[in-house]
Amino acid sequence: MPAFSLLRRLLPPALALVLPIAAALPVAASPPPARTVLAADPVPGGPRTSLPHPTGPYGVGRQSLHLVDPSRADPWVPEAGARELMVGMYYPARRGTGTPTRYATVDEARLMLADIGMGDVFPAEVLSTTATDVRADARPAPGRYPLVVLSPGFGYSVFTLTGLAEDLASRGYVVAAIDHAYESVGTAFPGGRMLTCAACTKVRTEEDLVAATSGRGRDMSFVVDRLTGADPAWRYADLIDRHRIGAAGHSIGGAGAAAAMAGDPRIRAGVNMDGAFHSAVPETGLGKRPFLLFGTDDETHRPGGDDPSWDQAWTRLDGWKRWLTVANATHFSFSDFPVFLDRLGLPGGGSATTLPGARGLELTRAYLAAFVDRHLRHLPRPLLDGPTAANPEIRFNNP
């Protein structure tokens, strides 16, 4: 199976059919700091891409972790040895500290753009140097914060969820954003290695997708182990409140969040953004823990839609739950890329019939933050109680 294309609405019909299977903290009174241009940015005056500023009161720091699970061989390339993960740790930071950091490496950007057929119109250097508010090695803001483990869609790197990760960190969450080895079209690993998507050629059946989903769940649980155990892998692990952990993901990453919850009682809440579940929710439920379904308002993920796994999961979820769909959203409206495509005037962003990229990101940030605020911080969030005039795109489904 080829890697799932970012531009779902431009896919050939056969591949498009496979794809579905496969009230926040106060905003800081002062404006965000000016963004610094990296030395290797595109030529001044050329095209630039940027993400909307995060909405919370904190600065955003990021560090990178390379984790190895010696208890498991890699499921896609067993000869490679133990399962490896790259984890981007986003955390609340002191404003004005740290150094600018790339959105992605140029090689990672080039491989992804080539995979979606946009290498000739979207320069890899432009994507790589997208302006964000993230700062490498910024000084942490003092305190203890809930942890959200984040997993991307199949075939793509977790950098496609930077806009969500940095916003959650700005609101007072630690975010562990996972790149799963051999499950993206290109992710840089230590030793100068660029691991590409071996899984994309091996996942062909529903049984394969169930196995991939289960593997995502084990990866997410392992990251929790390494961040909260007796000898944590991250230097700032004391920032994490070990009793307030959530999991979320896009596409198969969302199914992985449910699989992680099914196998790990430490994960107290979960979100699936537009991903088929692939039996990730067991018949016995998730121990009455809360779960949010957040997807496209189309023939796929409305009740009774083309993806029956959402109807099945809904009947099995046994705690607080919401089934929200977003009018005119596409599969990737829950990620960063429609923002960039809109700003560069390229196909696949917003149009007369699709949600503008910035609006999709705004809604994703708002509703996921409301969910984790409610269930990891026990704060009232009326945004989740029903439709609002300010967000007419959001449909509350009650099957």
PDB file of N, CA, C and O in Angstrom, residues 315-377:
ATOM      1  N   THR A 315     -20.431   2.398  20.448  1.00  0.00           N
ATOM      2  CA  THR A 315     -21.218   1.515  21.312  1.00  0.00           C
ATOM      3  C   THR A 315     -20.368   0.898  22.413  1.00  0.00           C
ATOM      4  O   THR A 315     -20.890   0.521  23.470  1.00  0.00           O
ATOM      5  N   ARG A 316     -19.059   0.797  22.173  1.00  0.00           N
ATOM      6  CA  ARG A 316     -18.180   0.171  23.163  1.00  0.00           C
ATOM      7  C   ARG A 316     -17.610   1.155  24.174  1.00  0.00           C
ATOM      8  O   ARG A 316     -17.229   0.748  25.278  1.00  0.00           O
ATOM      9  N   LEU A 317     -17.527   2.432  23.798  1.00  0.00           N
ATOM     10  CA  LEU A 317     -17.008   3.430  24.735  1.00  0.00           C
ATOM     11  C   LEU A 317     -17.960   3.543  25.916  1.00  0.00           C
ATOM     12  O   LEU A 317     -19.156   3.782  25.742  1.00  0.00           O
ATOM     13  N   ASP A 318     -17.413   3.391  27.107  1.00  0.00           N
ATOM     14  CA  ASP A 318     -18.262   3.261  28.285  1.00  0.00           C
ATOM     15  C   ASP A 318     -18.088   4.384  29.295  1.00  0.00           C
ATOM     16  O   ASP A 318     -18.581   4.295  30.416  1.00  0.00           O
ATOM     17  N   GLY A 319     -17.383   5.446  28.918  1.00  0.00           N
ATOM     18  CA  GLY A 319     -17.227   6.606  29.784  1.00  0.00           C
ATOM     19  C   GLY A 319     -17.791   7.845  29.112  1.00  0.00           C
ATOM     20  O   GLY A 319     -18.575   7.764  28.163  1.00  0.00           O
ATOM     21  N   TRP A 320     -17.393   9.018  29.600  1.00  0.00           N
ATOM     22  CA  TRP A 320     -17.766  10.273  28.943  1.00  0.00           C
ATOM     23  C   TRP A 320     -17.307  10.190  27.488  1.00  0.00           C
ATOM     24  O   TRP A 320     -16.186   9.764  27.200  1.00  0.00           O
ATOM     25  N   LYS A 321     -18.160  10.620  26.549  1.00  0.00           N
ATOM     26  CA  LYS A 321     -17.763  10.545  25.140  1.00  0.00           C
ATOM     27  C   LYS A 321     -18.507  11.614  24.345  1.00  0.00           C
ATOM     28  O   LYS A 321     -19.601  12.048  24.704  1.00  0.00           O
ATOM     29  N   ARG A 322     -17.847  12.042  23.267  1.00  0.00           N
ATOM     30  CA  ARG A 322     -18.449  12.949  22.305  1.00  0.00           C
ATOM     31  C   ARG A 322     -18.042  12.493  20.906  1.00  0.00           C
ATOM     32  O   ARG A 322     -16.922  12.028  20.686  1.00  0.00           O
ATOM     33  N   TRP A 323     -18.979  12.674  19.961  1.00  0.00           N
ATOM     34  CA  TRP A 323     -18.718  12.370  18.555  1.00  0.00           C
ATOM     35  C   TRP A 323     -18.947  13.677  17.808  1.00  0.00           C
ATOM     36  O   TRP A 323     -20.074  14.074  17.528  1.00  0.00           O
ATOM     37  N   LEU A 324     -17.849  14.370  17.486  1.00  0.00           N
ATOM     38  CA  LEU A 324     -17.914  15.661  16.820  1.00  0.00           C
ATOM     39  C   LEU A 324     -17.391  15.529  15.402  1.00  0.00           C
ATOM     40  O   LEU A 324     -16.367  14.880  15.169  1.00  0.00           O
ATOM     41  N   THR A 325     -18.082  16.153  14.458  1.00  0.00           N
ATOM     42  CA  THR A 325     -17.597  16.193  13.082  1.00  0.00           C
ATOM     43  C   THR A 325     -17.550  17.646  12.618  1.00  0.00           C
ATOM     44  O   THR A 325     -18.275  18.507  13.121  1.00  0.00           O
ATOM     45  N   VAL A 326     -16.670  17.904  11.649  1.00  0.00           N
ATOM     46  CA  VAL A 326     -16.345  19.264  11.233  1.00  0.00           C
ATOM     47  C   VAL A 326     -16.763  19.456   9.776  1.00  0.00           C
ATOM     48  O   VAL A 326     -16.241  18.776   8.883  1.00  0.00           O
ATOM     49  N   ALA A 327     -17.673  20.390   9.539  1.00  0.00           N
ATOM     50  CA  ALA A 327     -18.186  20.630   8.193  1.00  0.00           C
ATOM     51  C   ALA A 327     -17.073  21.061   7.245  1.00  0.00           C
ATOM     52  O   ALA A 327     -16.219  21.885   7.601  1.00  0.00           O
ATOM     53  N   ASN A 328     -17.076  20.497   6.051  1.00  0.00           N
ATOM     54  CA  ASN A 328     -16.153  20.843   4.965  1.00  0.00           C
ATOM     55  C   ASN A 328     -14.694  20.497   5.254  1.00  0.00           C
ATOM     56  O   ASN A 328     -13.801  20.908   4.513  1.00  0.00           O
ATOM     57  N   ALA A 329     -14.443  19.751   6.328  1.00  0.00           N
ATOM     58  CA  ALA A 329     -13.080  19.327   6.623  1.00  0.00           C
ATOM     59  C   ALA A 329     -12.680  18.177   5.701  1.00  0.00           C
ATOM     60  O   ALA A 329     -13.520  17.383   5.256  1.00  0.00           O
ATOM     61  N   THR A 330     -11.394  18.086   5.415  1.00  0.00           N
ATOM     62  CA  THR A 330     -10.831  16.927   4.751  1.00  0.00           C
ATOM     63  C   THR A 330     -10.034  16.134   5.787  1.00  0.00           C
ATOM     64  O   THR A 330      -9.867  16.571   6.931  1.00  0.00           O
ATOM     65  N   HIS A 331      -9.533  14.990   5.371  1.00  0.00           N
ATOM     66  CA  HIS A 331      -8.814  14.142   6.331  1.00  0.00           C
ATOM     67  C   HIS A 331      -7.653  14.871   6.986  1.00  0.00           C
ATOM     68  O   HIS A 331      -7.358  14.655   8.166  1.00  0.00           O
ATOM     69  N   PHE A 332      -7.002  15.774   6.250  1.00  0.00           N
ATOM     70  CA  PHE A 332      -5.830  16.444   6.793  1.00  0.00           C
ATOM     71  C   PHE A 332      -6.115  17.842   7.319  1.00  0.00           C
ATOM     72  O   PHE A 332      -5.183  18.585   7.631  1.00  0.00           O
ATOM     73  N   SER A 333      -7.397  18.184   7.461  1.00  0.00           N
ATOM     74  CA  SER A 333      -7.734  19.457   8.107  1.00  0.00           C
ATOM     75  C   SER A 333      -7.297  19.486   9.567  1.00  0.00           C
ATOM     76  O   SER A 333      -7.235  20.558  10.174  1.00  0.00           O
ATOM     77  N   PHE A 334      -6.996  18.328  10.148  1.00  0.00           N
ATOM     78  CA  PHE A 334      -6.601  18.237  11.552  1.00  0.00           C
ATOM     79  C   PHE A 334      -5.084  18.318  11.708  1.00  0.00           C
ATOM     80  O   PHE A 334      -4.553  18.105  12.794  1.00  0.00           O
ATOM     81  N   SER A 335      -4.383  18.610  10.608  1.00  0.00           N
ATOM     82  CA  SER A 335      -2.929  18.723  10.620  1.00  0.00           C
ATOM     83  C   SER A 335      -2.529  20.099  10.094  1.00  0.00           C
ATOM     84  O   SER A 335      -3.370  20.944   9.802  1.00  0.00           O
ATOM     85  N   ASP A 336      -1.227  20.308   9.948  1.00  0.00           N
ATOM     86  CA  ASP A 336      -0.707  21.615   9.537  1.00  0.00           C
ATOM     87  C   ASP A 336      -0.832  21.891   8.045  1.00  0.00           C
ATOM     88  O   ASP A 336      -0.873  23.051   7.623  1.00  0.00           O
ATOM     89  N   PHE A 337      -0.864  20.866   7.215  1.00  0.00           N
ATOM     90  CA  PHE A 337      -0.599  21.109   5.803  1.00  0.00           C
ATOM     91  C   PHE A 337      -1.600  21.965   5.053  1.00  0.00           C
ATOM     92  O   PHE A 337      -1.200  22.757   4.192  1.00  0.00           O
ATOM     93  N   PRO A 338      -2.885  21.881   5.312  1.00  0.00           N
ATOM     94  CA  PRO A 338      -3.779  22.818   4.622  1.00  0.00           C
ATOM     95  C   PRO A 338      -3.451  24.284   4.904  1.00  0.00           C
ATOM     96  O   PRO A 338      -3.688  25.143   4.052  1.00  0.00           O
ATOM     97  N   VAL A 339      -2.879  24.579   6.077  1.00  0.00           N
ATOM     98  CA  VAL A 339      -2.449  25.954   6.365  1.00  0.00           C
ATOM     99  C   VAL A 339      -1.410  26.395   5.343  1.00  0.00           C
ATOM    100  O   VAL A 339      -1.495  27.493   4.760  1.00  0.00           O
ATOM    101  N   PHE A 340      -0.420  25.557   5.098  1.00  0.00           N
ATOM    102  CA  PHE A 340       0.656  25.911   4.173  1.00  0.00           C
ATOM    103  C   PHE A 340       0.148  26.013   2.734  1.00  0.00           C
ATOM    104  O   PHE A 340       0.516  26.928   1.995  1.00  0.00           O
ATOM    105  N   LEU A 341      -0.690  25.065   2.358  1.00  0.00           N
ATOM    106  CA  LEU A 341      -1.185  25.057   0.984  1.00  0.00           C
ATOM    107  C   LEU A 341      -2.021  26.296   0.705  1.00  0.00           C
ATOM    108  O   LEU A 341      -1.936  26.888  -0.373  1.00  0.00           O
ATOM    109  N   ASP A 342      -2.836  26.698   1.679  1.00  0.00           N
ATOM    110  CA  ASP A 342      -3.599  27.940   1.528  1.00  0.00           C
ATOM    111  C   ASP A 342      -2.672  29.126   1.311  1.00  0.00           C
ATOM    112  O   ASP A 342      -2.888  29.961   0.427  1.00  0.00           O
ATOM    113  N   ARG A 343      -1.652  29.226   2.139  1.00  0.00           N
ATOM    114  CA  ARG A 343      -0.800  30.412   2.116  1.00  0.00           C
ATOM    115  C   ARG A 343       0.056  30.481   0.859  1.00  0.00           C
ATOM    116  O   ARG A 343       0.459  31.563   0.429  1.00  0.00           O
ATOM    117  N   LEU A 344       0.318  29.311   0.267  1.00  0.00           N
ATOM    118  CA  LEU A 344       1.088  29.296  -0.976  1.00  0.00           C
ATOM    119  C   LEU A 344       0.189  29.261  -2.206  1.00  0.00           C
ATOM    120  O   LEU A 344       0.681  29.234  -3.336  1.00  0.00           O
ATOM    121  N   GLY A 345      -1.140  29.228  -1.986  1.00  0.00           N
ATOM    122  CA  GLY A 345      -2.063  29.196  -3.109  1.00  0.00           C
ATOM    123  C   GLY A 345      -2.018  27.900  -3.887  1.00  0.00           C
ATOM    124  O   GLY A 345      -2.277  27.880  -5.097  1.00  0.00           O
ATOM    125  N   LEU A 346      -1.736  26.784  -3.183  1.00  0.00           N
ATOM    126  CA  LEU A 346      -1.623  25.489  -3.846  1.00  0.00           C
ATOM    127  C   LEU A 346      -2.883  24.672  -3.642  1.00  0.00           C
ATOM    128  O   LEU A 346      -3.615  24.871  -2.666  1.00  0.00           O
ATOM    129  N   PRO A 347      -3.176  23.715  -4.549  1.00  0.00           N
ATOM    130  CA  PRO A 347      -4.363  22.885  -4.383  1.00  0.00           C
ATOM    131  C   PRO A 347      -4.280  22.054  -3.117  1.00  0.00           C
ATOM    132  O   PRO A 347      -3.201  21.635  -2.700  1.00  0.00           O
ATOM    133  N   GLY A 348      -5.438  21.789  -2.526  1.00  0.00           N
ATOM    134  CA  GLY A 348      -5.496  20.964  -1.329  1.00  0.00           C
ATOM    135  C   GLY A 348      -5.717  21.749  -0.071  1.00  0.00           C
ATOM    136  O   GLY A 348      -5.967  21.182   0.992  1.00  0.00           O
ATOM    137  N   GLY A 349      -5.640  23.073  -0.128  1.00  0.00           N
ATOM    138  CA  GLY A 349      -5.975  23.902   1.018  1.00  0.00           C
ATOM    139  C   GLY A 349      -7.450  24.213   1.015  1.00  0.00           C
ATOM    140  O   GLY A 349      -8.270  23.481   0.475  1.00  0.00           O
ATOM    141  N   GLY A 350      -7.842  25.323   1.634  1.00  0.00           N
ATOM    142  CA  GLY A 350      -9.238  25.689   1.674  1.00  0.00           C
ATOM    143  C   GLY A 350      -9.718  26.186   0.319  1.00  0.00           C
ATOM    144  O   GLY A 350      -8.948  26.670  -0.501  1.00  0.00           O
ATOM    145  N   SER A 351     -11.023  26.033   0.059  1.00  0.00           N
ATOM    146  CA  SER A 351     -11.639  26.513  -1.169  1.00  0.00           C
ATOM    147  C   SER A 351     -13.083  26.836  -0.860  1.00  0.00           C
ATOM    148  O   SER A 351     -13.495  26.866   0.307  1.00  0.00           O
ATOM    149  N   ALA A 352     -13.870  27.052  -1.896  1.00  0.00           N
ATOM    150  CA  ALA A 352     -15.283  27.343  -1.676  1.00  0.00           C
ATOM    151  C   ALA A 352     -15.998  26.176  -1.012  1.00  0.00           C
ATOM    152  O   ALA A 352     -17.049  26.355  -0.394  1.00  0.00           O
ATOM    153  N   THR A 353     -15.455  24.981  -1.142  1.00  0.00           N
ATOM    154  CA  THR A 353     -16.124  23.798  -0.596  1.00  0.00           C
ATOM    155  C   THR A 353     -15.325  23.084   0.476  1.00  0.00           C
ATOM    156  O   THR A 353     -15.776  22.056   0.992  1.00  0.00           O
ATOM    157  N   THR A 354     -14.152  23.551   0.817  1.00  0.00           N
ATOM    158  CA  THR A 354     -13.364  22.924   1.876  1.00  0.00           C
ATOM    159  C   THR A 354     -12.971  23.955   2.921  1.00  0.00           C
ATOM    160  O   THR A 354     -12.884  25.147   2.643  1.00  0.00           O
ATOM    161  N   LEU A 355     -12.735  23.471   4.109  1.00  0.00           N
ATOM    162  CA  LEU A 355     -12.426  24.320   5.255  1.00  0.00           C
ATOM    163  C   LEU A 355     -11.059  24.979   5.071  1.00  0.00           C
ATOM    164  O   LEU A 355     -10.074  24.298   4.770  1.00  0.00           O
ATOM    165  N   PRO A 356     -10.940  26.296   5.265  1.00  0.00           N
ATOM    166  CA  PRO A 356      -9.611  26.914   5.215  1.00  0.00           C
ATOM    167  C   PRO A 356      -8.663  26.260   6.216  1.00  0.00           C
ATOM    168  O   PRO A 356      -9.066  25.880   7.318  1.00  0.00           O
ATOM    169  N   GLY A 357      -7.395  26.149   5.826  1.00  0.00           N
ATOM    170  CA  GLY A 357      -6.436  25.452   6.678  1.00  0.00           C
ATOM    171  C   GLY A 357      -6.306  26.048   8.055  1.00  0.00           C
ATOM    172  O   GLY A 357      -6.273  25.320   9.066  1.00  0.00           O
ATOM    173  N   ALA A 358      -6.213  27.374   8.151  1.00  0.00           N
ATOM    174  CA  ALA A 358      -6.049  28.012   9.455  1.00  0.00           C
ATOM    175  C   ALA A 358      -7.262  27.779  10.339  1.00  0.00           C
ATOM    176  O   ALA A 358      -7.136  27.612  11.558  1.00  0.00           O
ATOM    177  N   ARG A 359      -8.448  27.741   9.730  1.00  0.00           N
ATOM    178  CA  ARG A 359      -9.654  27.485  10.516  1.00  0.00           C
ATOM    179  C   ARG A 359      -9.686  26.041  11.018  1.00  0.00           C
ATOM    180  O   ARG A 359     -10.077  25.780  12.157  1.00  0.00           O
ATOM    181  N   GLY A 360      -9.264  25.106  10.188  1.00  0.00           N
ATOM    182  CA  GLY A 360      -9.198  23.724  10.644  1.00  0.00           C
ATOM    183  C   GLY A 360      -8.275  23.569  11.835  1.00  0.00           C
ATOM    184  O   GLY A 360      -8.596  22.880  12.808  1.00  0.00           O
ATOM    185  N   LEU A 361      -7.102  24.222  11.773  1.00  0.00           N
ATOM    186  CA  LEU A 361      -6.168  24.152  12.889  1.00  0.00           C
ATOM    187  C   LEU A 361      -6.749  24.838  14.125  1.00  0.00           C
ATOM    188  O   LEU A 361      -6.600  24.342  15.251  1.00  0.00           O
ATOM    189  N   GLU A 362      -7.415  25.966  13.927  1.00  0.00           N
ATOM    190  CA  GLU A 362      -8.014  26.677  15.053  1.00  0.00           C
ATOM    191  C   GLU A 362      -9.040  25.802  15.774  1.00  0.00           C
ATOM    192  O   GLU A 362      -9.056  25.724  17.017  1.00  0.00           O
ATOM    193  N   LEU A 363      -9.900  25.133  15.025  1.00  0.00           N
ATOM    194  CA  LEU A 363     -10.909  24.275  15.637  1.00  0.00           C
ATOM    195  C   LEU A 363     -10.275  23.064  16.311  1.00  0.00           C
ATOM    196  O   LEU A 363     -10.685  22.663  17.414  1.00  0.00           O
ATOM    197  N   THR A 364      -9.278  22.468  15.665  1.00  0.00           N
ATOM    198  CA  THR A 364      -8.594  21.315  16.269  1.00  0.00           C
ATOM    199  C   THR A 364      -7.950  21.713  17.583  1.00  0.00           C
ATOM    200  O   THR A 364      -8.090  21.006  18.607  1.00  0.00           O
ATOM    201  N   ARG A 365      -7.251  22.830  17.598  1.00  0.00           N
ATOM    202  CA  ARG A 365      -6.632  23.302  18.833  1.00  0.00           C
ATOM    203  C   ARG A 365      -7.678  23.534  19.919  1.00  0.00           C
ATOM    204  O   ARG A 365      -7.508  23.112  21.071  1.00  0.00           O
ATOM    205  N   ALA A 366      -8.766  24.195  19.576  1.00  0.00           N
ATOM    206  CA  ALA A 366      -9.753  24.594  20.580  1.00  0.00           C
ATOM    207  C   ALA A 366     -10.441  23.385  21.198  1.00  0.00           C
ATOM    208  O   ALA A 366     -10.582  23.291  22.434  1.00  0.00           O
ATOM    209  N   TYR A 367     -10.877  22.439  20.376  1.00  0.00           N
ATOM    210  CA  TYR A 367     -11.668  21.323  20.913  1.00  0.00           C
ATOM    211  C   TYR A 367     -10.787  20.293  21.602  1.00  0.00           C
ATOM    212  O   TYR A 367     -11.200  19.700  22.612  1.00  0.00           O
ATOM    213  N   LEU A 368      -9.569  20.061  21.118  1.00  0.00           N
ATOM    214  CA  LEU A 368      -8.702  19.140  21.848  1.00  0.00           C
ATOM    215  C   LEU A 368      -8.260  19.739  23.173  1.00  0.00           C
ATOM    216  O   LEU A 368      -8.187  19.029  24.187  1.00  0.00           O
ATOM    217  N   ALA A 369      -7.971  21.042  23.189  1.00  0.00           N
ATOM    218  CA  ALA A 369      -7.605  21.678  24.458  1.00  0.00           C
ATOM    219  C   ALA A 369      -8.760  21.627  25.440  1.00  0.00           C
ATOM    220  O   ALA A 369      -8.564  21.361  26.643  1.00  0.00           O
ATOM    221  N   ALA A 370      -9.970  21.877  24.956  1.00  0.00           N
ATOM    222  CA  ALA A 370     -11.128  21.807  25.846  1.00  0.00           C
ATOM    223  C   ALA A 370     -11.278  20.401  26.427  1.00  0.00           C
ATOM    224  O   ALA A 370     -11.586  20.230  27.626  1.00  0.00           O
ATOM    225  N   PHE A 371     -11.049  19.389  25.593  1.00  0.00           N
ATOM    226  CA  PHE A 371     -11.185  18.010  26.057  1.00  0.00           C
ATOM    227  C   PHE A 371     -10.164  17.672  27.141  1.00  0.00           C
ATOM    228  O   PHE A 371     -10.511  17.131  28.201  1.00  0.00           O
ATOM    229  N   VAL A 372      -8.884  17.963  26.895  1.00  0.00           N
ATOM    230  CA  VAL A 372      -7.883  17.612  27.908  1.00  0.00           C
ATOM    231  C   VAL A 372      -8.010  18.509  29.141  1.00  0.00           C
ATOM    232  O   VAL A 372      -7.740  18.059  30.265  1.00  0.00           O
ATOM    233  N   ASP A 373      -8.414  19.770  28.961  1.00  0.00           N
ATOM    234  CA  ASP A 373      -8.664  20.618  30.127  1.00  0.00           C
ATOM    235  C   ASP A 373      -9.748  20.009  31.009  1.00  0.00           C
ATOM    236  O   ASP A 373      -9.636  19.980  32.242  1.00  0.00           O
ATOM    237  N   ARG A 374     -10.795  19.524  30.378  1.00  0.00           N
ATOM    238  CA  ARG A 374     -11.916  18.977  31.141  1.00  0.00           C
ATOM    239  C   ARG A 374     -11.550  17.688  31.852  1.00  0.00           C
ATOM    240  O   ARG A 374     -11.929  17.478  33.009  1.00  0.00           O
ATOM    241  N   HIS A 375     -10.795  16.828  31.172  1.00  0.00           N
ATOM    242  CA  HIS A 375     -10.596  15.485  31.718  1.00  0.00           C
ATOM    243  C   HIS A 375      -9.239  15.255  32.382  1.00  0.00           C
ATOM    244  O   HIS A 375      -9.097  14.299  33.155  1.00  0.00           O
ATOM    245  N   LEU A 376      -8.260  16.100  32.126  1.00  0.00           N
ATOM    246  CA  LEU A 376      -6.983  15.981  32.823  1.00  0.00           C
ATOM    247  C   LEU A 376      -6.810  17.069  33.874  1.00  0.00           C
ATOM    248  O   LEU A 376      -6.011  16.903  34.799  1.00  0.00           O
ATOM    249  N   ARG A 377      -7.551  18.171  33.743  1.00  0.00           N
ATOM    250  CA  ARG A 377      -7.474  19.259  34.722  1.00  0.00           C
ATOM    251  C   ARG A 377      -8.791  19.480  35.469  1.00  0.00           C
ATOM    252  O   ARG A 377      -8.850  20.277  36.390  1.00  0.00           O
TER     253      ARG A 377
END
